Tab-separated table of C-alpha atoms in Angstrom:
chain	number	residue	atom	x	y	z
A	1	UNK	CA	0.000	0.000	0.000
A	2	UNK	CA	1.381	3.370	-0.999
A	3	UNK	CA	1.116	6.024	1.722
A	4	UNK	CA	-0.193	9.425	0.741
A	5	UNK	CA	1.808	12.305	2.193
A	6	UNK	CA	-0.160	15.502	2.841
A	7	UNK	CA	1.703	18.663	1.903
A	8	UNK	CA	0.935	20.575	5.091
A	9	UNK	CA	4.417	21.231	6.552
A	10	UNK	CA	5.281	22.327	10.046
A	11	UNK	CA	8.634	23.639	8.859
A	12	UNK	CA	10.792	23.464	5.761
A	13	UNK	CA	12.996	20.922	7.539
A	14	UNK	CA	10.012	18.674	8.161
A	15	UNK	CA	9.203	18.820	4.457
A	16	UNK	CA	12.700	17.673	3.530
A	17	UNK	CA	12.743	14.896	6.138
A	18	UNK	CA	9.326	13.697	4.977
A	19	UNK	CA	10.518	13.585	1.387
A	20	UNK	CA	13.688	11.640	2.240
A	21	UNK	CA	11.792	9.087	4.340
A	22	UNK	CA	9.164	8.519	1.664
A	23	UNK	CA	10.007	5.350	-0.315
A	24	UNK	CA	9.403	5.173	-4.073
A	25	UNK	CA	9.019	2.106	-6.248
A	26	UNK	CA	11.001	2.378	-9.506
A	27	UNK	CA	8.117	1.043	-11.598
A	28	UNK	CA	5.721	3.670	-10.225
A	29	UNK	CA	7.915	6.798	-10.473
A	30	UNK	CA	6.235	8.224	-13.574
A	31	UNK	CA	2.720	7.846	-12.207
A	32	UNK	CA	3.810	9.000	-8.748
A	33	UNK	CA	5.407	12.171	-10.139
A	34	UNK	CA	2.222	13.036	-12.046
A	35	UNK	CA	0.152	12.516	-8.897
A	36	UNK	CA	2.536	14.675	-6.906
A	37	UNK	CA	2.296	17.510	-9.426
A	38	UNK	CA	-1.483	17.491	-9.033
A	39	UNK	CA	-1.188	17.324	-5.243
A	40	UNK	CA	1.266	20.227	-5.127
A	41	UNK	CA	-1.020	22.344	-7.325
A	42	UNK	CA	-4.051	21.561	-5.169
A	43	UNK	CA	-2.128	22.333	-1.998
A	44	UNK	CA	-0.991	25.740	-3.292
A	45	UNK	CA	-4.594	26.610	-4.180
A	46	UNK	CA	-5.742	25.435	-0.753
A	47	UNK	CA	-2.972	27.404	0.997
A	48	UNK	CA	-4.105	30.657	-0.630
A	49	UNK	CA	-7.758	30.259	0.363
A	50	UNK	CA	-9.504	31.155	3.579
A	51	UNK	CA	-11.085	28.311	5.572
A	52	UNK	CA	-13.611	27.650	8.324
A	53	UNK	CA	-11.139	25.800	10.554
A	54	UNK	CA	-7.487	25.797	11.544
A	55	UNK	CA	-5.692	22.929	9.831
A	56	UNK	CA	-2.227	22.556	11.330
A	57	UNK	CA	-1.291	19.455	9.354
A	58	UNK	CA	-2.702	16.126	8.155
A	59	UNK	CA	-1.403	12.611	7.671
A	60	UNK	CA	-2.500	9.202	6.410
A	61	UNK	CA	-2.390	6.397	8.960
A	62	UNK	CA	-1.488	2.766	8.297
A	63	UNK	CA	-5.088	1.890	7.435
A	64	UNK	CA	-5.164	4.543	4.691
A	65	UNK	CA	-7.398	6.967	6.588
A	66	UNK	CA	-6.612	10.681	6.264
A	67	UNK	CA	-6.334	12.376	9.662
A	68	UNK	CA	-6.505	16.151	10.187
A	69	UNK	CA	-4.896	17.933	13.140
A	70	UNK	CA	-6.343	21.344	13.997
A	71	UNK	CA	-9.430	22.889	15.566
A	72	UNK	CA	-12.782	24.218	14.277
A	73	UNK	CA	-14.101	27.785	14.216
A	74	UNK	CA	-17.661	29.117	14.684
A	75	UNK	CA	-19.889	29.306	11.614
A	76	UNK	CA	-22.464	32.122	11.689
A	77	UNK	CA	-25.136	32.124	8.964
A	78	UNK	CA	-28.313	34.079	8.347
A	79	UNK	CA	-30.814	31.837	6.556
A	80	UNK	CA	-34.375	32.543	7.650
A	81	UNK	CA	-32.908	33.309	11.038
A	82	UNK	CA	-29.545	33.239	12.770
A	83	UNK	CA	-27.757	29.874	12.769
A	84	UNK	CA	-24.553	29.321	14.727
A	85	UNK	CA	-22.669	26.037	14.784
A	86	UNK	CA	-19.157	24.599	14.761
A	87	UNK	CA	-17.312	24.086	11.484
A	88	UNK	CA	-16.510	20.550	12.692
A	89	UNK	CA	-19.924	19.585	11.288
A	90	UNK	CA	-18.420	19.910	7.802
A	91	UNK	CA	-15.602	17.447	8.636
A	92	UNK	CA	-13.085	19.560	6.676
A	93	UNK	CA	-15.523	20.108	3.820
A	94	UNK	CA	-16.161	16.416	3.212
A	95	UNK	CA	-19.690	16.164	4.671
A	96	UNK	CA	-22.993	18.046	4.692
A	97	UNK	CA	-23.882	19.910	7.901
A	98	UNK	CA	-27.467	19.734	9.184
A	99	UNK	CA	-28.575	22.748	11.271
A	100	UNK	CA	-32.188	23.392	12.263
A	101	UNK	CA	-33.590	21.302	9.415
A	102	UNK	CA	-31.407	22.985	6.774
A	103	UNK	CA	-28.392	21.448	5.068
A	104	UNK	CA	-25.159	23.236	4.135
A	105	UNK	CA	-22.023	22.253	2.264
A	106	UNK	CA	-18.624	23.913	1.755
A	107	UNK	CA	-17.618	24.395	-1.884
A	108	UNK	CA	-14.461	26.324	-2.846
A	109	UNK	CA	-14.234	27.857	0.652
A	110	UNK	CA	-17.845	29.106	0.521
A	111	UNK	CA	-20.995	27.733	2.149
A	112	UNK	CA	-23.998	26.788	0.006
A	113	UNK	CA	-27.387	25.331	0.831
A	114	UNK	CA	-28.173	21.803	-0.418
A	115	UNK	CA	-31.355	19.720	-0.547
A	116	UNK	CA	-30.527	17.062	2.021
A	117	UNK	CA	-27.838	15.029	3.803
A	118	UNK	CA	-26.685	13.699	0.433
A	119	UNK	CA	-27.235	16.946	-1.452
A	120	UNK	CA	-24.708	18.080	-4.045
A	121	UNK	CA	-23.535	21.406	-5.409
A	122	UNK	CA	-25.052	22.150	-8.818
A	123	UNK	CA	-22.753	24.005	-11.223
A	124	UNK	CA	-23.346	25.738	-14.542
A	125	UNK	CA	-21.192	25.346	-17.657
A	126	UNK	CA	-18.644	27.794	-16.172
A	127	UNK	CA	-18.395	25.756	-12.949
A	128	UNK	CA	-20.196	28.421	-10.900
A	129	UNK	CA	-22.372	27.088	-8.075
A	130	UNK	CA	-26.113	27.575	-8.607
A	131	UNK	CA	-27.173	26.622	-5.064
A	132	UNK	CA	-28.648	29.188	-2.718
A	133	UNK	CA	-25.988	30.961	-0.666
A	134	UNK	CA	-26.893	32.154	2.873
A	135	UNK	CA	-25.467	35.351	4.346
A	136	UNK	CA	-22.159	34.342	5.880
A	137	UNK	CA	-20.781	36.116	8.990
A	138	UNK	CA	-18.526	33.243	10.060
A	139	UNK	CA	-15.326	33.641	12.062
A	140	UNK	CA	-12.969	32.215	9.453
A	141	UNK	CA	-9.227	31.712	9.748
A	142	UNK	CA	-8.481	35.151	8.282
A	143	UNK	CA	-11.046	36.853	10.507
A	144	UNK	CA	-9.471	35.147	13.517
A	145	UNK	CA	-6.077	36.535	12.553
A	146	UNK	CA	-7.475	40.051	12.157
A	147	UNK	CA	-8.949	39.833	15.660
A	148	UNK	CA	-5.672	38.430	17.000
A	149	UNK	CA	-3.590	41.202	15.393
A	150	UNK	CA	-6.006	43.826	16.767
A	151	UNK	CA	-5.533	42.393	20.261
A	152	UNK	CA	-1.754	42.314	19.827
A	153	UNK	CA	-1.576	45.917	18.618
A	154	UNK	CA	-3.883	47.117	21.377
A	155	UNK	CA	-1.704	45.385	23.965
A	156	UNK	CA	1.589	46.678	22.494
A	157	UNK	CA	0.572	50.305	22.180
A	158	UNK	CA	-1.221	50.293	25.541
A	159	UNK	CA	1.974	49.076	27.196
A	160	UNK	CA	3.940	51.718	25.307
A	161	UNK	CA	1.593	54.530	26.387
A	162	UNK	CA	1.718	53.376	30.016
A	163	UNK	CA	5.527	53.254	29.961
A	164	UNK	CA	5.672	56.867	28.741
A	165	UNK	CA	3.222	57.995	31.390
A	166	UNK	CA	4.916	56.083	34.190
A	167	UNK	CA	8.480	57.215	33.416
A	168	UNK	CA	7.883	60.869	32.451
A	169	UNK	CA	8.232	60.378	28.716
A	170	UNK	CA	11.033	57.795	28.848
A	171	UNK	CA	9.959	54.491	27.242
A	172	UNK	CA	10.657	51.148	28.910
A	173	UNK	CA	9.983	47.556	27.940
A	174	UNK	CA	7.621	47.451	24.972
A	175	UNK	CA	8.066	51.177	24.448
A	176	UNK	CA	11.773	50.810	23.738
A	177	UNK	CA	11.031	48.253	21.052
A	178	UNK	CA	8.310	50.266	19.331
A	179	UNK	CA	9.653	53.810	19.682
A	180	UNK	CA	12.255	53.609	16.851
A	181	UNK	CA	9.618	52.286	14.447
A	182	UNK	CA	7.074	54.927	15.469
A	183	UNK	CA	9.658	57.686	15.076
A	184	UNK	CA	10.643	56.321	11.668
A	185	UNK	CA	7.029	56.414	10.459
A	186	UNK	CA	6.689	59.953	11.809
A	187	UNK	CA	9.990	61.442	10.598
A	188	UNK	CA	10.545	59.520	7.352
A	189	UNK	CA	6.997	58.937	6.114
A	190	UNK	CA	4.454	61.336	7.638
A	191	UNK	CA	6.396	64.607	7.871
A	192	UNK	CA	8.040	64.582	4.399
A	193	UNK	CA	4.866	63.537	2.551
A	194	UNK	CA	2.128	65.352	4.496
A	195	UNK	CA	3.926	68.360	5.909
A	196	UNK	CA	4.727	69.688	9.343
A	197	UNK	CA	1.395	71.454	9.682
A	198	UNK	CA	-0.975	68.531	9.083
A	199	UNK	CA	0.909	65.264	9.687
A	200	UNK	CA	-0.167	64.760	13.329
A	201	UNK	CA	-3.831	64.108	12.569
A	202	UNK	CA	-2.899	61.234	10.226
A	203	UNK	CA	-0.323	59.545	12.461
A	204	UNK	CA	-2.805	57.213	14.177
A	205	UNK	CA	-3.988	55.775	10.865
A	206	UNK	CA	-0.497	55.526	9.362
A	207	UNK	CA	0.848	53.683	12.408
A	208	UNK	CA	-2.166	51.376	12.466
A	209	UNK	CA	-1.980	50.416	8.805
A	210	UNK	CA	1.824	50.001	8.907
A	211	UNK	CA	1.840	47.626	11.884
A	212	UNK	CA	-1.297	45.794	10.741
A	213	UNK	CA	0.030	45.004	7.253
A	214	UNK	CA	3.462	44.114	8.597
A	215	UNK	CA	2.201	41.742	11.302
A	216	UNK	CA	-0.350	39.932	9.127
A	217	UNK	CA	2.287	39.500	6.414
A	218	UNK	CA	4.588	37.867	8.965
A	219	UNK	CA	1.798	35.543	10.102
A	220	UNK	CA	1.274	34.593	6.464
A	221	UNK	CA	4.770	33.077	6.429
A	222	UNK	CA	3.982	30.675	9.272
A	223	UNK	CA	2.968	27.041	8.563
A	224	UNK	CA	-0.569	27.804	9.772
A	225	UNK	CA	-1.117	29.623	6.477
A	226	UNK	CA	-3.133	32.642	7.632
A	227	UNK	CA	-2.875	34.788	4.508
A	228	UNK	CA	-4.907	37.929	5.129
A	229	UNK	CA	-3.353	40.348	2.637
A	230	UNK	CA	-3.614	37.898	-0.254
A	231	UNK	CA	-7.373	38.216	0.163
A	232	UNK	CA	-8.422	41.016	-2.181
A	233	UNK	CA	-11.406	41.883	0.037
A	234	UNK	CA	-8.994	42.851	2.837
A	235	UNK	CA	-6.755	44.972	0.608
A	236	UNK	CA	-9.899	46.566	-0.861
A	237	UNK	CA	-11.028	47.655	2.615
A	238	UNK	CA	-7.598	49.089	3.443
A	239	UNK	CA	-7.466	51.003	0.158
A	240	UNK	CA	-11.054	52.207	0.626
A	241	UNK	CA	-10.211	53.653	4.047
A	242	UNK	CA	-7.262	55.532	2.520
A	243	UNK	CA	-9.527	56.818	-0.254
A	244	UNK	CA	-12.213	58.032	2.162
A	245	UNK	CA	-9.688	59.817	4.387
A	246	UNK	CA	-8.131	61.475	1.340
A	247	UNK	CA	-11.504	62.505	-0.082
A	248	UNK	CA	-12.975	63.964	3.103
A	249	UNK	CA	-9.800	65.738	4.173
A	250	UNK	CA	-9.136	67.350	0.791
A	251	UNK	CA	-9.107	71.142	0.892
A	252	UNK	CA	-10.402	73.566	-1.731
A	253	UNK	CA	-7.037	73.678	-3.487
A	254	UNK	CA	-7.100	69.880	-3.876
A	255	UNK	CA	-10.541	69.887	-5.521
A	256	UNK	CA	-9.735	72.971	-7.555
A	257	UNK	CA	-6.735	71.226	-9.113
A	258	UNK	CA	-9.001	68.315	-10.023
A	259	UNK	CA	-12.001	70.102	-11.542
A	260	UNK	CA	-10.609	73.485	-12.680
A	261	UNK	CA	-6.806	73.479	-12.829
A	262	UNK	CA	-5.348	76.990	-12.455
A	263	UNK	CA	-3.071	78.237	-15.216
A	264	UNK	CA	-4.533	75.859	-17.828
A	265	UNK	CA	-6.581	77.079	-20.854
A	266	UNK	CA	-10.267	76.489	-20.245
A	267	UNK	CA	-10.777	74.033	-23.163
A	268	UNK	CA	-8.070	71.834	-21.655
A	269	UNK	CA	-9.697	72.119	-18.236
A	270	UNK	CA	-12.845	70.493	-19.624
A	271	UNK	CA	-10.798	67.627	-21.056
A	272	UNK	CA	-8.537	67.138	-18.045
A	273	UNK	CA	-11.202	67.333	-15.320
A	274	UNK	CA	-12.663	63.821	-15.970
A	275	UNK	CA	-9.141	62.379	-16.194
A	276	UNK	CA	-8.127	63.954	-12.895
A	277	UNK	CA	-11.347	62.740	-11.264
A	278	UNK	CA	-10.691	59.220	-12.559
A	279	UNK	CA	-7.218	59.443	-11.058
A	280	UNK	CA	-8.682	59.784	-7.570
A	281	UNK	CA	-10.147	56.260	-7.997
A	282	UNK	CA	-7.103	54.776	-9.727
A	283	UNK	CA	-4.797	55.633	-6.819
A	284	UNK	CA	-6.592	53.485	-4.173
A	285	UNK	CA	-7.143	50.796	-6.811
A	286	UNK	CA	-3.370	50.658	-7.342
A	287	UNK	CA	-2.909	50.400	-3.561
A	288	UNK	CA	-5.281	47.442	-3.436
A	289	UNK	CA	-3.762	45.535	-6.373
A	290	UNK	CA	-0.132	46.196	-5.421
A	291	UNK	CA	-0.449	44.728	-1.930
A	292	UNK	CA	-2.639	41.806	-3.035
A	293	UNK	CA	-0.539	40.847	-6.067
A	294	UNK	CA	2.856	41.044	-4.349
A	295	UNK	CA	1.837	38.969	-1.345
A	296	UNK	CA	-0.019	36.386	-3.442
A	297	UNK	CA	2.849	36.024	-5.920
A	298	UNK	CA	5.325	35.553	-3.079
A	299	UNK	CA	3.262	32.737	-1.555
A	300	UNK	CA	2.744	31.006	-4.909
A	301	UNK	CA	6.462	31.052	-5.736
A	302	UNK	CA	7.521	29.913	-2.263
A	303	UNK	CA	5.008	27.055	-2.105
A	304	UNK	CA	5.878	25.984	-5.663
A	305	UNK	CA	9.559	25.694	-4.764
A	306	UNK	CA	8.690	23.765	-1.604
A	307	UNK	CA	6.576	21.435	-3.757
A	308	UNK	CA	9.581	20.802	-6.021
A	309	UNK	CA	11.230	19.016	-3.087
A	310	UNK	CA	8.633	16.261	-3.535
A	311	UNK	CA	8.874	16.182	-7.329
A	312	UNK	CA	12.624	15.646	-7.765
A	313	UNK	CA	13.783	12.068	-7.594
A	314	UNK	CA	17.313	12.675	-6.304
A	315	UNK	CA	19.151	14.299	-3.423
A	316	UNK	CA	20.713	17.014	-5.542
A	317	UNK	CA	17.479	18.422	-6.972
A	318	UNK	CA	15.610	18.221	-3.682
A	319	UNK	CA	18.513	19.732	-1.756
A	320	UNK	CA	18.789	22.668	-4.138
A	321	UNK	CA	15.024	23.212	-3.984
A	322	UNK	CA	15.153	23.225	-0.202
A	323	UNK	CA	18.036	25.714	-0.202
A	324	UNK	CA	16.233	28.002	-2.655
A	325	UNK	CA	13.011	27.809	-0.615
A	326	UNK	CA	14.932	28.655	2.552
A	327	UNK	CA	16.559	31.718	0.942
A	328	UNK	CA	13.239	32.838	-0.552
A	329	UNK	CA	11.525	32.470	2.834
A	330	UNK	CA	14.095	34.841	4.327
A	331	UNK	CA	13.504	37.245	1.436
A	332	UNK	CA	9.769	37.112	2.158
A	333	UNK	CA	10.510	38.516	5.619
A	334	UNK	CA	11.876	41.606	3.895
A	335	UNK	CA	8.906	41.732	1.513
A	336	UNK	CA	6.496	41.620	4.473
A	337	UNK	CA	7.988	44.837	5.884
A	338	UNK	CA	8.505	46.412	2.450
A	339	UNK	CA	4.836	46.075	1.469
A	340	UNK	CA	3.766	47.625	4.778
A	341	UNK	CA	6.186	50.505	4.131
A	342	UNK	CA	4.986	51.070	0.543
A	343	UNK	CA	1.306	51.055	1.524
A	344	UNK	CA	1.974	53.548	4.332
A	345	UNK	CA	4.132	55.837	2.181
A	346	UNK	CA	1.594	55.995	-0.635
A	347	UNK	CA	-1.244	56.646	1.820
A	348	UNK	CA	0.763	59.500	3.367
A	349	UNK	CA	1.517	60.859	-0.112
A	350	UNK	CA	-2.194	60.931	-1.004
A	351	UNK	CA	-3.004	62.668	2.290
A	352	UNK	CA	-0.291	65.239	1.603
A	353	UNK	CA	-1.728	65.962	-1.834
A	354	UNK	CA	-5.173	66.448	-0.282
A	355	UNK	CA	-4.073	69.025	2.320
A	356	UNK	CA	-1.338	70.784	0.345
A	357	UNK	CA	-1.735	74.551	0.231
A	358	UNK	CA	-0.847	76.249	-3.063
A	359	UNK	CA	0.232	79.803	-3.735
A	360	UNK	CA	-1.005	80.173	-7.293
A	361	UNK	CA	0.562	83.528	-7.932
A	362	UNK	CA	3.996	82.152	-7.084
A	363	UNK	CA	3.407	78.710	-8.560
A	364	UNK	CA	2.241	79.948	-11.963
């Protein structure tokens, strides 16, 4: 009996050890390699998706039964009333959950309603589910991480504020760790891009978004696979907040340069006004796509290289793949901070453009 190895690693070292200890029959290598390619592809797709439970890892026992190690999360649905139950009812998406006489099934990380305990998901020619979809307010893996990061940030900055108050402005403990980063955001991001006059009112948001993006990116590199910023809904919300702050804090000079640019012939003003207005939407859209695409691409490349460890049939290829994955994982630590920095800098730049005061007689 051939044992099926689940590609849910605890660490890169565990992946390599698992590969080395996995025996291969010479007559089955071609078929095995094809199966592994499919398994690696499916695992990468699964790693990028949100889920209704925490799956730490899985394994196949001697009897061929697949065992999952993790814990469930609460499922909250609105379907002719509020329905709350544990995601363990889905048995990792393999079974139909019965709640209050209704039946639900997980399909592509979304919950749909089915006809009965043996109900199936009906798809159209484009493989889109046609089943009724209840309103979903579940505490998924990504939502859990957002709540966890909120608690962490609240604890860190509360400790920092208390240390300042207790020691007459001299930070201790957590304050010493956070103060250089806070000062960097203030002196290198907020002041140069917003200006000395207005930067203080934006500091709370800039610090929040910087630490939030940085911390969730770091969690995304852990084996648990909590990838918040490769969910486009999350990056959309972050970009939307930046857009709303920019829009509502824009002064008359900001709007004047959009709808009726000074120093430009009036026929050109009519042509340029729609373009400038469109630009106010393109900027947050670029924020959303940049963060989402960079984080997603990094995860896809890293997991693909890890999967190559299982595809090569010799020590040399697997060893080189492991080394490359290890180096890339270290590089991803830099990318996690870099994406937080870029998002914060661009947000500060947009805020600075919104509150900038122009002297038209000198400028033109």
